[in-house]
Each structure stands twice: as C-alpha cells, then as structure tokens.
Coordinates of C-alpha atoms in Angstrom, one line a residue:
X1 CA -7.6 -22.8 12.8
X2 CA -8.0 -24.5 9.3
X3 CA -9.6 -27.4 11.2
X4 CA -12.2 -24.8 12.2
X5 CA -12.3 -23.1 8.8
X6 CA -12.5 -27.0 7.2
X7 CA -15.8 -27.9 9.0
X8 CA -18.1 -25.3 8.7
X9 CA -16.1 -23.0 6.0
X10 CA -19.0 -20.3 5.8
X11 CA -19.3 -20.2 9.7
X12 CA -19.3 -16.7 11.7
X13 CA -16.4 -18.6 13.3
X14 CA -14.6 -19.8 10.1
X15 CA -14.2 -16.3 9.3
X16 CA -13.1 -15.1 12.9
X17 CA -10.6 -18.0 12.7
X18 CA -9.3 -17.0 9.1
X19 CA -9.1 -13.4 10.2
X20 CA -6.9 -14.8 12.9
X21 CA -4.6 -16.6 10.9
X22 CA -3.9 -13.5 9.0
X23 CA -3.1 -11.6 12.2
X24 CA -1.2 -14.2 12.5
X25 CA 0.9 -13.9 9.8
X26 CA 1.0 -10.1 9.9
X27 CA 2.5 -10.6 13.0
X28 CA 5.0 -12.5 11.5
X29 CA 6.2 -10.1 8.8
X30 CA 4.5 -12.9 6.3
X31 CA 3.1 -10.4 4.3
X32 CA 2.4 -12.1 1.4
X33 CA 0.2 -15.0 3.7
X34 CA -1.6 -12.4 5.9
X35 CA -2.6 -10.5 2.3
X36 CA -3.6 -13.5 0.7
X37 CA -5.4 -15.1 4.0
X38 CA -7.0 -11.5 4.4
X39 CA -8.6 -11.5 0.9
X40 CA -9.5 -14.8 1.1
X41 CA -12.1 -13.8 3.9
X42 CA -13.3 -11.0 1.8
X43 CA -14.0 -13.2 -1.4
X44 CA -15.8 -16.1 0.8
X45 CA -17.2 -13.8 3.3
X46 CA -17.2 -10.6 1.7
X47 CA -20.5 -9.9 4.9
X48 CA -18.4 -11.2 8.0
X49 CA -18.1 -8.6 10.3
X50 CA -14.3 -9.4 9.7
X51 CA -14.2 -8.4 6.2
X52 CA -13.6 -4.6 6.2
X53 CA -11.1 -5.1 8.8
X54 CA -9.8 -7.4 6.4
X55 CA -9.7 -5.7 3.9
X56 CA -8.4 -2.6 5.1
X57 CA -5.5 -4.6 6.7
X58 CA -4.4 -5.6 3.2
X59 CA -3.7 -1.5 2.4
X60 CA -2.1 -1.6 5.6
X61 CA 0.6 -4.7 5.2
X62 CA 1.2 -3.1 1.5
X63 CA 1.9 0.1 3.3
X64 CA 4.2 -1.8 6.0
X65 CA 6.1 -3.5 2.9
X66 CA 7.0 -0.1 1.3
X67 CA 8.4 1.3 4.8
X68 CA 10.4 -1.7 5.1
X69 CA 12.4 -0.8 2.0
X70 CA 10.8 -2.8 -0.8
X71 CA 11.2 -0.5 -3.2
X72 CA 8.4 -1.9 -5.5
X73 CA 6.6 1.1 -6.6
X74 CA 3.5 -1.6 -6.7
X75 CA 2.8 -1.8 -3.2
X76 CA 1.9 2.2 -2.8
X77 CA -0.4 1.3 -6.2
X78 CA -1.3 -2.1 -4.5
X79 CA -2.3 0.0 -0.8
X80 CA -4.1 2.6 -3.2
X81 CA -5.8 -0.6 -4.5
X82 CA -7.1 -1.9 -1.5
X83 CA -8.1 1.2 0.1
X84 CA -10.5 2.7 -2.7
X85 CA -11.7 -1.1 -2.7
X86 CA -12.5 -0.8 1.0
X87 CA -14.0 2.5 0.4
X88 CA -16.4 1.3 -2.1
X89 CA -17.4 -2.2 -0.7
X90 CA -17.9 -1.2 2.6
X91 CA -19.2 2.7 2.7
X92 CA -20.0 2.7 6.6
X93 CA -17.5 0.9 8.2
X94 CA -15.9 2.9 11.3
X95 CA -12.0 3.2 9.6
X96 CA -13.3 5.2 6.3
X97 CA -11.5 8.5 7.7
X98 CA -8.8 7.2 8.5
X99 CA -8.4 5.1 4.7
X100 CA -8.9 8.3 3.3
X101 CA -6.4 10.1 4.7
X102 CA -3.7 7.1 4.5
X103 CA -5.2 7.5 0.5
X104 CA -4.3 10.8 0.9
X105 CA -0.9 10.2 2.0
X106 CA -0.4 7.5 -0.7
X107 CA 0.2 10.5 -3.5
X108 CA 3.1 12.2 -1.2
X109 CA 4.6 9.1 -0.4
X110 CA 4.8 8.3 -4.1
X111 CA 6.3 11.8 -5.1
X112 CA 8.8 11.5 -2.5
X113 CA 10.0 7.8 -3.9
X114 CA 10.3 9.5 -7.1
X115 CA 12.7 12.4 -6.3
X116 CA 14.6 9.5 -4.3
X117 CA 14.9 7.8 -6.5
X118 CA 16.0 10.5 -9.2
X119 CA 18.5 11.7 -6.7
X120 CA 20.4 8.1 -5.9
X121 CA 20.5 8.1 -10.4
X122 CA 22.2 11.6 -9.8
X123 CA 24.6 10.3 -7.7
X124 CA 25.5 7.6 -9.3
X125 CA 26.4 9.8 -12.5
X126 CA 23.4 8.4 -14.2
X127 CA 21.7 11.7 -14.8
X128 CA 19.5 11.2 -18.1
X129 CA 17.7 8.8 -15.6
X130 CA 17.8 11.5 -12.9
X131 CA 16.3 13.9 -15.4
X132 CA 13.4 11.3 -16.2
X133 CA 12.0 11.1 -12.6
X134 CA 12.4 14.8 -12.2
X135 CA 10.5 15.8 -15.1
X136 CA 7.8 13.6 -14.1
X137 CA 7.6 15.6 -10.8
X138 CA 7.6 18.5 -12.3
X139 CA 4.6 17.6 -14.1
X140 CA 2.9 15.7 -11.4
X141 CA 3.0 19.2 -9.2
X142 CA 2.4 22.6 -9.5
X143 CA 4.3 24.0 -6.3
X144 CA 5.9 22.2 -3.6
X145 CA 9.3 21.5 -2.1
X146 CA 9.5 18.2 -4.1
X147 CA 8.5 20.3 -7.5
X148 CA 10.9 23.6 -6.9
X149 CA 13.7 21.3 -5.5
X150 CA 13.4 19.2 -9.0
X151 CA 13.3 22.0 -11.1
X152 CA 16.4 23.4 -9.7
X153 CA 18.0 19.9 -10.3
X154 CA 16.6 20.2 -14.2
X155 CA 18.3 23.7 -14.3
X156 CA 22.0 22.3 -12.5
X157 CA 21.6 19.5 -15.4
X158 CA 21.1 22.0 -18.5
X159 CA 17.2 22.1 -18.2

C-alpha cells in the first residue's frame, strides 16, 4: 500500500490505499497508527471521498481506547475533538447523526469517569481527593443520579 501511496501520492487510489492501511491498523488494536494514518488522509486529501470516514474513525478509535481501560481522560476530549472537527469540515456527510449523538454521549461518559474515579479515592481512604471529583459533579449537573448520588457522598464526608 505505501508503494501505491509513493507513486501517485495525491491519487483517488492513494487515498483508498491509505484509508486501508488504517483499517488496517484499527484492526489491529494499533490505535495510535490507524489515528495517525487516518489524519494523514484528511490533511493531504482533506476532498477524498475517504476523508470523513476518516475522520470520523479517529473519534471512534479514541472512543475504543477509553472502553479498553485507558483511563486518560484525553481520549473522551480527544473523540470530542474529532467529532465537532468532522461536524464542521464535512456538514453533509451521511454519519452526522450518528457523531452527534456519540458527541452527545461523550458528556455522560465523562461524568461517569468522574464519580469513578471519586469513588476508587474513597475507597482507598483518600477522601479530600474523593471530595474534589464530587464537587465537580455537583457543579457540572443540576439533577441526575450521578449528581444526587455525589451529593449524598459530600454529606457522608461532612459536606
């Protein structure tokens, strides 16, 4: 594929072989190579029909890499990234519904790592830590599960 890419590297089929590579590597669980083979189709060929796909794909390996475990709070803000960049550069393209609502779902997911996270500090008796990541639920929310269940943690701590 990089011999195809190498001899004509603004080709229709340079960019059908570079969006293969990063299937490729998504397939893999080589996140980092499919992400960085993905956006290098968008920078060279930001009008390939490849592109959004491409594009959209990077929200969806940083997405992947947070359900795996990595608990890098970046790759929710990275996905977030990706997604409103997909949105903007490419308005019409047939997967804007569903990059909304996996947007949409972004904000949960990131309120949910948060109380998590505030509930392994409680448990491990480190509970000014706890507090932290509850308060900033509490502020984040106006009603919820996430924000009564962290405001009757504040209240067992002396809040």
């Amino acid at each position: 594929l990089e011999k195809v890419i190498s001899h004509a590297p603004k080709s229709r089929t340079a960019a059908k072989a570079r969006f293969t590579m990063g299937e490729l590597y998504q397939a893999k669980k080589k996140s980092r190579e499919a992400i960085a083979t993905f956006r290098k189709l968008v920078t060279e060929q930001p009008e390939s029909p490849e592109a959004p796909e491409a594009l959209f794909r990077v929200g969806i390996i940083y997405i992947e890499e947070a359900d795996r475990g990595n608990q890098n709070q970046g790759n929710l803000d990275l996905a977030r990234e990706a997604f409103n960049d997909y949105l903007i550069q490419y308005p019409n393209h047939s997967r804007n519904t569903e990059a909304r609502k996996l947007l949409g779902g972004l904000g949960g997911r990131d309120l949910q790592r948060s109380f998590d996270i505030a509930e392994f500090y409680l448990k491990t008796g480190k509970t000014e830590s706890a507090k932290v990541y509850y308060r900033d639920i509490v502020k984040r929310t106006g009603s919820g599960k996430l924000h009564d269940d962290s405001v009757a943690r504040l209240k067992e701590l002396g809040e």
